[in-house]
PDB file of N, CA and C in Angstrom:
ATOM      1  N   MET A   1      63.211  43.365 121.675  1.00 80.00           N
ATOM      2  CA  MET A   1      62.712  44.692 121.976  1.00 80.00           C
ATOM      3  C   MET A   1      62.178  44.696 123.404  1.00 80.00           C
ATOM      4  N   LYS A   2      62.573  45.705 124.181  1.00 89.00           N
ATOM      5  CA  LYS A   2      62.077  45.867 125.544  1.00 89.00           C
ATOM      6  C   LYS A   2      60.771  46.655 125.510  1.00 89.00           C
ATOM      7  N   LEU A   3      60.027  46.561 126.583  1.00 90.00           N
ATOM      8  CA  LEU A   3      58.759  47.291 126.658  1.00 90.00           C
ATOM      9  C   LEU A   3      58.971  48.801 126.585  1.00 90.00           C
ATOM     10  N   THR A   4      60.066  49.291 127.149  1.00 90.00           N
ATOM     11  CA  THR A   4      60.332  50.727 127.061  1.00 90.00           C
ATOM     12  C   THR A   4      60.588  51.144 125.609  1.00 90.00           C
ATOM     13  N   ASP A   5      61.199  50.241 124.825  1.00 95.00           N
ATOM     14  CA  ASP A   5      61.412  50.513 123.399  1.00 95.00           C
ATOM     15  C   ASP A   5      60.079  50.576 122.660  1.00 95.00           C
ATOM     16  N   LEU A   6      59.158  49.711 123.066  1.00 95.00           N
ATOM     17  CA  LEU A   6      57.838  49.703 122.437  1.00 95.00           C
ATOM     18  C   LEU A   6      57.107  51.020 122.713  1.00 95.00           C
ATOM     19  N   ALA A   7      57.175  51.502 123.945  1.00 96.00           N
ATOM     20  CA  ALA A   7      56.539  52.776 124.282  1.00 96.00           C
ATOM     21  C   ALA A   7      57.153  53.912 123.458  1.00 96.00           C
ATOM     22  N   ALA A   8      58.463  53.895 123.309  1.00 96.00           N
ATOM     23  CA  ALA A   8      59.135  54.925 122.499  1.00 96.00           C
ATOM     24  C   ALA A   8      58.702  54.829 121.037  1.00 96.00           C
ATOM     25  N   ALA A   9      58.562  53.607 120.527  1.00 97.00           N
ATOM     26  CA  ALA A   9      58.113  53.421 119.142  1.00 97.00           C
ATOM     27  C   ALA A   9      56.700  53.964 118.965  1.00 97.00           C
ATOM     28  N   TRP A  10      55.838  53.729 119.958  1.00 97.00           N
ATOM     29  CA  TRP A  10      54.471  54.253 119.873  1.00 97.00           C
ATOM     30  C   TRP A  10      54.476  55.777 119.889  1.00 97.00           C
ATOM     31  N   ARG A  11      55.390  56.376 120.651  1.00 97.00           N
ATOM     32  CA  ARG A  11      55.490  57.850 120.652  1.00 97.00           C
ATOM     33  C   ARG A  11      55.969  58.355 119.289  1.00 97.00           C
ATOM     34  N   ASP A  12      56.897  57.633 118.667  1.00 97.00           N
ATOM     35  CA  ASP A  12      57.350  57.995 117.322  1.00 97.00           C
ATOM     36  C   ASP A  12      56.197  57.894 116.323  1.00 97.00           C
ATOM     37  N   GLU A  13      55.410  56.832 116.450  1.00 97.00           N
ATOM     38  CA  GLU A  13      54.237  56.667 115.584  1.00 97.00           C
ATOM     39  C   GLU A  13      53.263  57.830 115.791  1.00 97.00           C
ATOM     40  N   ALA A  14      53.093  58.245 117.036  1.00 98.00           N
ATOM     41  CA  ALA A  14      52.198  59.359 117.337  1.00 98.00           C
ATOM     42  C   ALA A  14      52.660  60.620 116.625  1.00 98.00           C
ATOM     43  N   ASP A  15      53.975  60.859 116.653  1.00 98.00           N
ATOM     44  CA  ASP A  15      54.513  62.036 115.952  1.00 98.00           C
ATOM     45  C   ASP A  15      54.240  61.955 114.455  1.00 98.00           C
ATOM     46  N   LEU A  16      54.372  60.758 113.901  1.00 98.00           N
ATOM     47  CA  LEU A  16      54.112  60.563 112.475  1.00 98.00           C
ATOM     48  C   LEU A  16      52.628  60.790 112.153  1.00 98.00           C
ATOM     49  N   PHE A  17      51.739  60.254 113.012  1.00 98.00           N
ATOM     50  CA  PHE A  17      50.303  60.488 112.820  1.00 98.00           C
ATOM     51  C   PHE A  17      49.995  61.982 112.861  1.00 98.00           C
ATOM     52  N   ALA A  18      50.580  62.689 113.830  1.00 98.00           N
ATOM     53  CA  ALA A  18      50.328  64.129 113.958  1.00 98.00           C
ATOM     54  C   ALA A  18      50.829  64.872 112.728  1.00 98.00           C
ATOM     55  N   LYS A  19      51.996  64.488 112.246  1.00 98.00           N
ATOM     56  CA  LYS A  19      52.581  65.120 111.064  1.00 98.00           C
ATOM     57  C   LYS A  19      51.683  64.939 109.841  1.00 98.00           C
ATOM     58  N   ARG A  20      50.969  63.822 109.791  1.00 98.00           N
ATOM     59  CA  ARG A  20      50.101  63.519 108.650  1.00 98.00           C
ATOM     60  C   ARG A  20      48.657  63.944 108.879  1.00 98.00           C
ATOM     61  N   GLY A  21      48.436  64.757 109.916  1.00 98.00           N
ATOM     62  CA  GLY A  21      47.104  65.302 110.152  1.00 98.00           C
ATOM     63  C   GLY A  21      46.135  64.359 110.842  1.00 98.00           C
ATOM     64  N   GLN A  22      46.647  63.315 111.439  1.00 97.00           N
ATOM     65  CA  GLN A  22      45.801  62.335 112.128  1.00 97.00           C
ATOM     66  C   GLN A  22      45.895  62.563 113.642  1.00 97.00           C
ATOM     67  N   GLY A  23      45.339  63.695 114.084  1.00 97.00           N
ATOM     68  CA  GLY A  23      45.445  64.084 115.485  1.00 97.00           C
ATOM     69  C   GLY A  23      44.865  63.089 116.467  1.00 97.00           C
ATOM     70  N   GLU A  24      43.706  62.532 116.137  1.00 98.00           N
ATOM     71  CA  GLU A  24      43.087  61.559 117.051  1.00 98.00           C
ATOM     72  C   GLU A  24      43.936  60.294 117.166  1.00 98.00           C
ATOM     73  N   MET A  25      44.468  59.836 116.061  1.00 98.00           N
ATOM     74  CA  MET A  25      45.336  58.652 116.089  1.00 98.00           C
ATOM     75  C   MET A  25      46.615  58.948 116.886  1.00 98.00           C
ATOM     76  N   ALA A  26      47.133  60.171 116.724  1.00 98.00           N
ATOM     77  CA  ALA A  26      48.335  60.561 117.461  1.00 98.00           C
ATOM     78  C   ALA A  26      48.073  60.533 118.963  1.00 98.00           C
ATOM     79  N   GLU A  27      46.943  61.084 119.373  1.00 98.00           N
ATOM     80  CA  GLU A  27      46.597  61.079 120.798  1.00 98.00           C
ATOM     81  C   GLU A  27      46.395  59.668 121.322  1.00 98.00           C
ATOM     82  N   MET A  28      45.795  58.809 120.510  1.00 97.00           N
ATOM     83  CA  MET A  28      45.591  57.426 120.921  1.00 97.00           C
ATOM     84  C   MET A  28      46.936  56.730 121.110  1.00 97.00           C
ATOM     85  N   ALA A  29      47.863  56.916 120.189  1.00 97.00           N
ATOM     86  CA  ALA A  29      49.185  56.286 120.296  1.00 97.00           C
ATOM     87  C   ALA A  29      49.929  56.820 121.521  1.00 97.00           C
ATOM     88  N   ARG A  30      49.837  58.129 121.786  1.00 97.00           N
ATOM     89  CA  ARG A  30      50.473  58.699 122.982  1.00 97.00           C
ATOM     90  C   ARG A  30      49.849  58.128 124.256  1.00 97.00           C
ATOM     91  N   SER A  31      48.535  57.934 124.224  1.00 98.00           N
ATOM     92  CA  SER A  31      47.836  57.360 125.369  1.00 98.00           C
ATOM     93  C   SER A  31      48.296  55.927 125.624  1.00 98.00           C
ATOM     94  N   PHE A  32      48.438  55.143 124.560  1.00 97.00           N
ATOM     95  CA  PHE A  32      48.925  53.769 124.708  1.00 97.00           C
ATOM     96  C   PHE A  32      50.335  53.770 125.312  1.00 97.00           C
ATOM     97  N   ALA A  33      51.193  54.649 124.807  1.00 97.00           N
ATOM     98  CA  ALA A  33      52.568  54.725 125.304  1.00 97.00           C
ATOM     99  C   ALA A  33      52.588  55.117 126.786  1.00 97.00           C
ATOM    100  N   ALA A  34      51.779  56.099 127.151  1.00 97.00           N
ATOM    101  CA  ALA A  34      51.733  56.536 128.551  1.00 97.00           C
ATOM    102  C   ALA A  34      51.210  55.424 129.458  1.00 97.00           C
ATOM    103  N   ASP A  35      50.184  54.708 129.002  1.00 97.00           N
ATOM    104  CA  ASP A  35      49.645  53.594 129.789  1.00 97.00           C
ATOM    105  C   ASP A  35      50.700  52.502 129.981  1.00 97.00           C
ATOM    106  N   LEU A  36      51.433  52.191 128.926  1.00 97.00           N
ATOM    107  CA  LEU A  36      52.463  51.165 129.018  1.00 97.00           C
ATOM    108  C   LEU A  36      53.573  51.604 129.973  1.00 97.00           C
ATOM    109  N   GLU A  37      54.013  52.855 129.861  1.00 96.00           N
ATOM    110  CA  GLU A  37      55.064  53.357 130.751  1.00 96.00           C
ATOM    111  C   GLU A  37      54.607  53.342 132.207  1.00 96.00           C
ATOM    112  N   HIS A  38      53.341  53.666 132.435  1.00 97.00           N
ATOM    113  CA  HIS A  38      52.793  53.617 133.793  1.00 97.00           C
ATOM    114  C   HIS A  38      52.817  52.178 134.310  1.00 97.00           C
ATOM    115  N   TRP A  39      52.402  51.215 133.499  1.00 96.00           N
ATOM    116  CA  TRP A  39      52.404  49.814 133.893  1.00 96.00           C
ATOM    117  C   TRP A  39      53.821  49.335 134.192  1.00 96.00           C
ATOM    118  N   ILE A  40      54.778  49.756 133.371  1.00 95.00           N
ATOM    119  CA  ILE A  40      56.177  49.366 133.581  1.00 95.00           C
ATOM    120  C   ILE A  40      56.657  49.870 134.946  1.00 95.00           C
ATOM    121  N   ARG A  41      56.342  51.140 135.277  1.00 94.00           N
ATOM    122  CA  ARG A  41      56.751  51.685 136.579  1.00 94.00           C
ATOM    123  C   ARG A  41      56.132  50.888 137.725  1.00 94.00           C
ATOM    124  N   LEU A  42      54.835  50.607 137.629  1.00 95.00           N
ATOM    125  CA  LEU A  42      54.168  49.832 138.678  1.00 95.00           C
ATOM    126  C   LEU A  42      54.790  48.435 138.815  1.00 95.00           C
ATOM    127  N   HIS A  43      55.057  47.806 137.700  1.00 93.00           N
ATOM    128  CA  HIS A  43      55.658  46.476 137.688  1.00 93.00           C
ATOM    129  C   HIS A  43      57.036  46.506 138.337  1.00 93.00           C
ATOM    130  N   ASP A  44      57.852  47.482 137.964  1.00 93.00           N
ATOM    131  CA  ASP A  44      59.212  47.579 138.498  1.00 93.00           C
ATOM    132  C   ASP A  44      59.235  47.873 139.994  1.00 93.00           C
ATOM    133  N   LEU A  45      58.264  48.643 140.477  1.00 94.00           N
ATOM    134  CA  LEU A  45      58.230  49.031 141.890  1.00 94.00           C
ATOM    135  C   LEU A  45      57.475  48.028 142.767  1.00 94.00           C
ATOM    136  N   GLN A  46      56.911  46.996 142.150  1.00 96.00           N
ATOM    137  CA  GLN A  46      56.176  45.993 142.912  1.00 96.00           C
ATOM    138  C   GLN A  46      57.097  45.364 143.954  1.00 96.00           C
ATOM    139  N   GLN A  47      56.583  45.276 145.177  1.00 96.00           N
ATOM    140  CA  GLN A  47      57.342  44.652 146.253  1.00 96.00           C
ATOM    141  C   GLN A  47      57.034  43.155 146.301  1.00 96.00           C
ATOM    142  N   LEU A  48      58.094  42.380 146.233  1.00 97.00           N
ATOM    143  CA  LEU A  48      57.975  40.924 146.220  1.00 97.00           C
ATOM    144  C   LEU A  48      58.356  40.351 147.572  1.00 97.00           C
ATOM    145  N   THR A  49      57.738  39.245 147.916  1.00 97.00           N
ATOM    146  CA  THR A  49      58.158  38.519 149.107  1.00 97.00           C
ATOM    147  C   THR A  49      59.505  37.865 148.811  1.00 97.00           C
ATOM    148  N   ILE A  50      60.137  37.374 149.855  1.00 96.00           N
ATOM    149  CA  ILE A  50      61.412  36.678 149.647  1.00 96.00           C
ATOM    150  C   ILE A  50      61.206  35.474 148.728  1.00 96.00           C
ATOM    151  N   ARG A  51      60.130  34.765 148.924  1.00 97.00           N
ATOM    152  CA  ARG A  51      59.849  33.580 148.094  1.00 97.00           C
ATOM    153  C   ARG A  51      59.687  33.987 146.616  1.00 97.00           C
ATOM    154  N   GLU A  52      58.930  35.053 146.362  1.00 96.00           N
ATOM    155  CA  GLU A  52      58.734  35.511 144.972  1.00 96.00           C
ATOM    156  C   GLU A  52      60.051  35.981 144.361  1.00 96.00           C
ATOM    157  N   ALA A  53      60.843  36.712 145.145  1.00 94.00           N
ATOM    158  CA  ALA A  53      62.146  37.173 144.650  1.00 94.00           C
ATOM    159  C   ALA A  53      63.060  35.991 144.357  1.00 94.00           C
ATOM    160  N   ALA A  54      63.019  34.987 145.221  1.00 93.00           N
ATOM    161  CA  ALA A  54      63.843  33.791 145.010  1.00 93.00           C
ATOM    162  C   ALA A  54      63.468  33.097 143.701  1.00 93.00           C
ATOM    163  N   GLU A  55      62.167  32.998 143.444  1.00 93.00           N
ATOM    164  CA  GLU A  55      61.710  32.382 142.194  1.00 93.00           C
ATOM    165  C   GLU A  55      62.191  33.160 140.982  1.00 93.00           C
ATOM    166  N   GLU A  56      62.088  34.489 141.048  1.00 90.00           N
ATOM    167  CA  GLU A  56      62.510  35.305 139.895  1.00 90.00           C
ATOM    168  C   GLU A  56      64.020  35.257 139.683  1.00 90.00           C
ATOM    169  N   LEU A  57      64.778  35.150 140.777  1.00 89.00           N
ATOM    170  CA  LEU A  57      66.239  35.107 140.670  1.00 89.00           C
ATOM    171  C   LEU A  57      66.771  33.692 140.414  1.00 89.00           C
ATOM    172  N   GLY A  58      65.927  32.687 140.664  1.00 89.00           N
ATOM    173  CA  GLY A  58      66.389  31.313 140.541  1.00 89.00           C
ATOM    174  C   GLY A  58      67.292  30.916 141.697  1.00 89.00           C
ATOM    175  N   LEU A  59      67.053  31.518 142.860  1.00 90.00           N
ATOM    176  CA  LEU A  59      67.833  31.225 144.061  1.00 90.00           C
ATOM    177  C   LEU A  59      66.932  30.600 145.115  1.00 90.00           C
ATOM    178  N   SER A  60      67.551  30.100 146.160  1.00 93.00           N
ATOM    179  CA  SER A  60      66.773  29.570 147.276  1.00 93.00           C
ATOM    180  C   SER A  60      66.274  30.722 148.146  1.00 93.00           C
ATOM    181  N   TYR A  61      65.270  30.418 148.947  1.00 95.00           N
ATOM    182  CA  TYR A  61      64.710  31.390 149.894  1.00 95.00           C
ATOM    183  C   TYR A  61      65.819  31.921 150.802  1.00 95.00           C
ATOM    184  N   SER A  62      66.626  31.003 151.335  1.00 95.00           N
ATOM    185  CA  SER A  62      67.673  31.417 152.282  1.00 95.00           C
ATOM    186  C   SER A  62      68.758  32.255 151.605  1.00 95.00           C
ATOM    187  N   ALA A  63      69.031  32.000 150.325  1.00 92.00           N
ATOM    188  CA  ALA A  63      70.037  32.800 149.615  1.00 92.00           C
ATOM    189  C   ALA A  63      69.563  34.248 149.465  1.00 92.00           C
ATOM    190  N   VAL A  64      68.280  34.436 149.159  1.00 93.00           N
ATOM    191  CA  VAL A  64      67.745  35.798 149.042  1.00 93.00           C
ATOM    192  C   VAL A  64      67.719  36.460 150.419  1.00 93.00           C
ATOM    193  N   GLN A  65      67.335  35.703 151.424  1.00 94.00           N
ATOM    194  CA  GLN A  65      67.319  36.211 152.789  1.00 94.00           C
ATOM    195  C   GLN A  65      68.717  36.697 153.190  1.00 94.00           C
ATOM    196  N   LYS A  66      69.734  35.927 152.852  1.00 94.00           N
ATOM    197  CA  LYS A  66      71.116  36.303 153.166  1.00 94.00           C
ATOM    198  C   LYS A  66      71.540  37.545 152.383  1.00 94.00           C
ATOM    199  N   ARG A  67      71.131  37.651 151.122  1.00 92.00           N
ATOM    200  CA  ARG A  67      71.499  38.822 150.317  1.00 92.00           C
ATOM    201  C   ARG A  67      70.885  40.091 150.916  1.00 92.00           C
ATOM    202  N   ILE A  68      69.684  39.970 151.463  1.00 94.00           N
ATOM    203  CA  ILE A  68      69.055  41.116 152.127  1.00 94.00           C
ATOM    204  C   ILE A  68      69.822  41.444 153.404  1.00 94.00           C
ATOM    205  N   ALA A  69      70.123  40.434 154.211  1.00 93.00           N
ATOM    206  CA  ALA A  69      70.849  40.640 155.472  1.00 93.00           C
ATOM    207  C   ALA A  69      72.230  41.245 155.225  1.00 93.00           C
ATOM    208  N   ASP A  70      72.884  40.844 154.129  1.00 92.00           N
ATOM    209  CA  ASP A  70      74.220  41.360 153.796  1.00 92.00           C
ATOM    210  C   ASP A  70      74.174  42.730 153.125  1.00 92.00           C
ATOM    211  N   GLY A  71      72.968  43.217 152.818  1.00 91.00           N
ATOM    212  CA  GLY A  71      72.834  44.515 152.165  1.00 91.00           C
ATOM    213  C   GLY A  71      73.042  44.481 150.661  1.00 91.00           C
ATOM    214  N   LYS A  72      73.125  43.302 150.087  1.00 90.00           N
ATOM    215  CA  LYS A  72      73.297  43.180 148.635  1.00 90.00           C
ATOM    216  C   LYS A  72      71.984  43.405 147.904  1.00 90.00           C
ATOM    217  N   LEU A  73      70.870  43.187 148.618  1.00 92.00           N
ATOM    218  CA  LEU A  73      69.528  43.503 148.118  1.00 92.00           C
ATOM    219  C   LEU A  73      68.882  44.414 149.144  1.00 92.00           C
ATOM    220  N   SER A  74      68.267  45.482 148.683  1.00 93.00           N
ATOM    221  CA  SER A  74      67.599  46.416 149.589  1.00 93.00           C
ATOM    222  C   SER A  74      66.302  45.818 150.111  1.00 93.00           C
ATOM    223  N   ASN A  75      66.053  46.024 151.386  1.00 96.00           N
ATOM    224  CA  ASN A  75      64.789  45.607 151.990  1.00 96.00           C
ATOM    225  C   ASN A  75      63.800  46.755 151.827  1.00 96.00           C
ATOM    226  N   ALA A  76      62.791  46.548 151.009  1.00 95.00           N
ATOM    227  CA  ALA A  76      61.770  47.578 150.778  1.00 95.00           C
ATOM    228  C   ALA A  76      60.613  47.433 151.762  1.00 95.00           C
ATOM    229  N   GLY A  77      60.682  46.430 152.624  1.00 95.00           N
ATOM    230  CA  GLY A  77      59.630  46.199 153.611  1.00 95.00           C
ATOM    231  C   GLY A  77      60.123  46.542 155.006  1.00 95.00           C
ATOM    232  N   ARG A  78      59.641  45.794 155.975  1.00 95.00           N
ATOM    233  CA  ARG A  78      60.069  45.968 157.357  1.00 95.00           C
ATOM    234  C   ARG A  78      61.045  44.855 157.708  1.00 95.00           C
ATOM    235  N   LYS A  79      61.760  45.064 158.808  1.00 91.00           N
ATOM    236  CA  LYS A  79      62.725  44.035 159.220  1.00 91.00           C
ATOM    237  C   LYS A  79      62.027  42.705 159.476  1.00 91.00           C
ATOM    238  N   SER A  80      60.846  42.764 160.075  1.00 92.00           N
ATOM    239  CA  SER A  80      60.113  41.535 160.374  1.00 92.00           C
ATOM    240  C   SER A  80      59.332  41.002 159.177  1.00 92.00           C
ATOM    241  N   ARG A  81      59.245  41.804 158.133  1.00 96.00           N
ATOM    242  CA  ARG A  81      58.499  41.402 156.934  1.00 96.00           C
ATOM    243  C   ARG A  81      59.199  41.961 155.692  1.00 96.00           C
ATOM    244  N   PRO A  82      60.367  41.406 155.370  1.00 96.00           N
ATOM    245  CA  PRO A  82      61.151  41.957 154.256  1.00 96.00           C
ATOM    246  C   PRO A  82      60.463  41.801 152.906  1.00 96.00           C
ATOM    247  N   ARG A  83      60.705  42.773 152.057  1.00 97.00           N
ATOM    248  CA  ARG A  83      60.214  42.768 150.681  1.00 97.00           C
ATOM    249  C   ARG A  83      61.345  43.285 149.787  1.00 97.00           C
ATOM    250  N   VAL A  84      61.301  42.896 148.540  1.00 96.00           N
ATOM    251  CA  VAL A  84      62.299  43.328 147.557  1.00 96.00           C
ATOM    252  C   VAL A  84      61.563  43.906 146.363  1.00 96.00           C
ATOM    253  N   ARG A  85      61.969  45.106 145.936  1.00 95.00           N
ATOM    254  CA  ARG A  85      61.367  45.684 144.739  1.00 95.00           C
ATOM    255  C   ARG A  85      61.897  44.945 143.513  1.00 95.00           C
ATOM    256  N   ARG A  86      61.002  44.684 142.579  1.00 93.00           N
ATOM    257  CA  ARG A  86      61.370  43.942 141.368  1.00 93.00           C
ATOM    258  C   ARG A  86      62.519  44.643 140.625  1.00 93.00           C
ATOM    259  N   CYS A  87      62.516  45.964 140.592  1.00 91.00           N
ATOM    260  CA  CYS A  87      63.575  46.678 139.872  1.00 91.00           C
ATOM    261  C   CYS A  87      64.951  46.460 140.509  1.00 91.00           C
ATOM    262  N   ASP A  88      64.986  46.151 141.814  1.00 92.00           N
ATOM    263  CA  ASP A  88      66.268  45.882 142.472  1.00 92.00           C
ATOM    264  C   ASP A  88      66.829  44.514 142.078  1.00 92.00           C
ATOM    265  N   LEU A  89      65.981  43.632 141.594  1.00 90.00           N
ATOM    266  CA  LEU A  89      66.438  42.300 141.187  1.00 90.00           C
ATOM    267  C   LEU A  89      67.338  42.364 139.967  1.00 90.00           C
ATOM    268  N   VAL A  90      67.090  43.320 139.088  1.00 81.00           N
ATOM    269  CA  VAL A  90      67.879  43.421 137.849  1.00 81.00           C
ATOM    270  C   VAL A  90      69.351  43.634 138.186  1.00 81.00           C
ATOM    271  N   GLY A  91      69.619  44.587 139.064  1.00 72.00           N
ATOM    272  CA  GLY A  91      71.007  44.841 139.466  1.00 72.00           C
ATOM    273  C   GLY A  91      71.616  43.656 140.180  1.00 72.00           C
ATOM    274  N   ASP A  92      70.812  42.951 140.979  1.00 63.00           N
ATOM    275  CA  ASP A  92      71.311  41.802 141.709  1.00 63.00           C
ATOM    276  C   ASP A  92      71.641  40.655 140.759  1.00 63.00           C
ATOM    277  N   VAL A  93      70.828  40.467 139.750  1.00 61.00           N
ATOM    278  CA  VAL A  93      71.105  39.423 138.754  1.00 61.00           C
ATOM    279  C   VAL A  93      72.425  39.721 138.060  1.00 61.00           C
ATOM    280  N   LEU A  94      72.652  40.978 137.708  1.00 54.00           N
ATOM    281  CA  LEU A  94      73.915  41.352 137.049  1.00 54.00           C
ATOM    282  C   LEU A  94      75.097  41.102 137.981  1.00 54.00           C
ATOM    283  N   ALA A  95      74.941  41.425 139.254  1.00 59.00           N
ATOM    284  CA  ALA A  95      76.025  41.198 140.229  1.00 59.00           C
ATOM    285  C   ALA A  95      76.310  39.704 140.365  1.00 59.00           C
ATOM    286  N   LEU A  96      75.259  38.898 140.380  1.00 59.00           N
ATOM    287  CA  LEU A  96      75.440  37.448 140.485  1.00 59.00           C
ATOM    288  C   LEU A  96      76.170  36.901 139.261  1.00 59.00           C
ATOM    289  N   ARG A  97      75.855  37.428 138.089  1.00 54.00           N
ATOM    290  CA  ARG A  97      76.512  36.951 136.859  1.00 54.00           C
ATOM    291  C   ARG A  97      77.996  37.313 136.850  1.00 54.00           C
ATOM    292  N   VAL A  98      78.317  38.515 137.338  1.00 50.00           N
ATOM    293  CA  VAL A  98      79.717  38.944 137.387  1.00 50.00           C
ATOM    294  C   VAL A  98      80.486  38.048 138.347  1.00 50.00           C
ATOM    295  N   GLN A  99      79.870  37.716 139.491  1.00 60.00           N
ATOM    296  CA  GLN A  99      80.520  36.833 140.459  1.00 60.00           C
ATOM    297  C   GLN A  99      80.749  35.450 139.871  1.00 60.00           C
ATOM    298  N   ALA A 100      79.829  34.991 139.046  1.00 48.00           N
ATOM    299  CA  ALA A 100      79.929  33.657 138.460  1.00 48.00           C
ATOM    300  C   ALA A 100      81.041  33.576 137.405  1.00 48.00           C
ATOM    301  N   ASP A 101      81.310  34.710 136.754  1.00 46.00           N
ATOM    302  CA  ASP A 101      82.333  34.715 135.679  1.00 46.00           C
ATOM    303  C   ASP A 101      83.715  34.752 136.208  1.00 46.00           C
TER     304      ASP A 101
END
């Protein structure tokens, strides 16, 4: 189960609580879901250094640096201080797997 699935499940639970007359519980479940979705967005948009991105991808520093230079990974920072958004790593991992196959 992904975290987004968990947030959706909590929203479903909230609807069930509301249907059964448990308004406060429904609001609490909706609040939990909204907090989780907010955290997921912040996590996905977090800008990583090349070193951090390399660790998450399981690549060397220079390999990530080259992927940025080649335009295969978007630079979310400055040219002199490149950064990679965590959400961009997901697509890059998929591209790397396709190349490996």
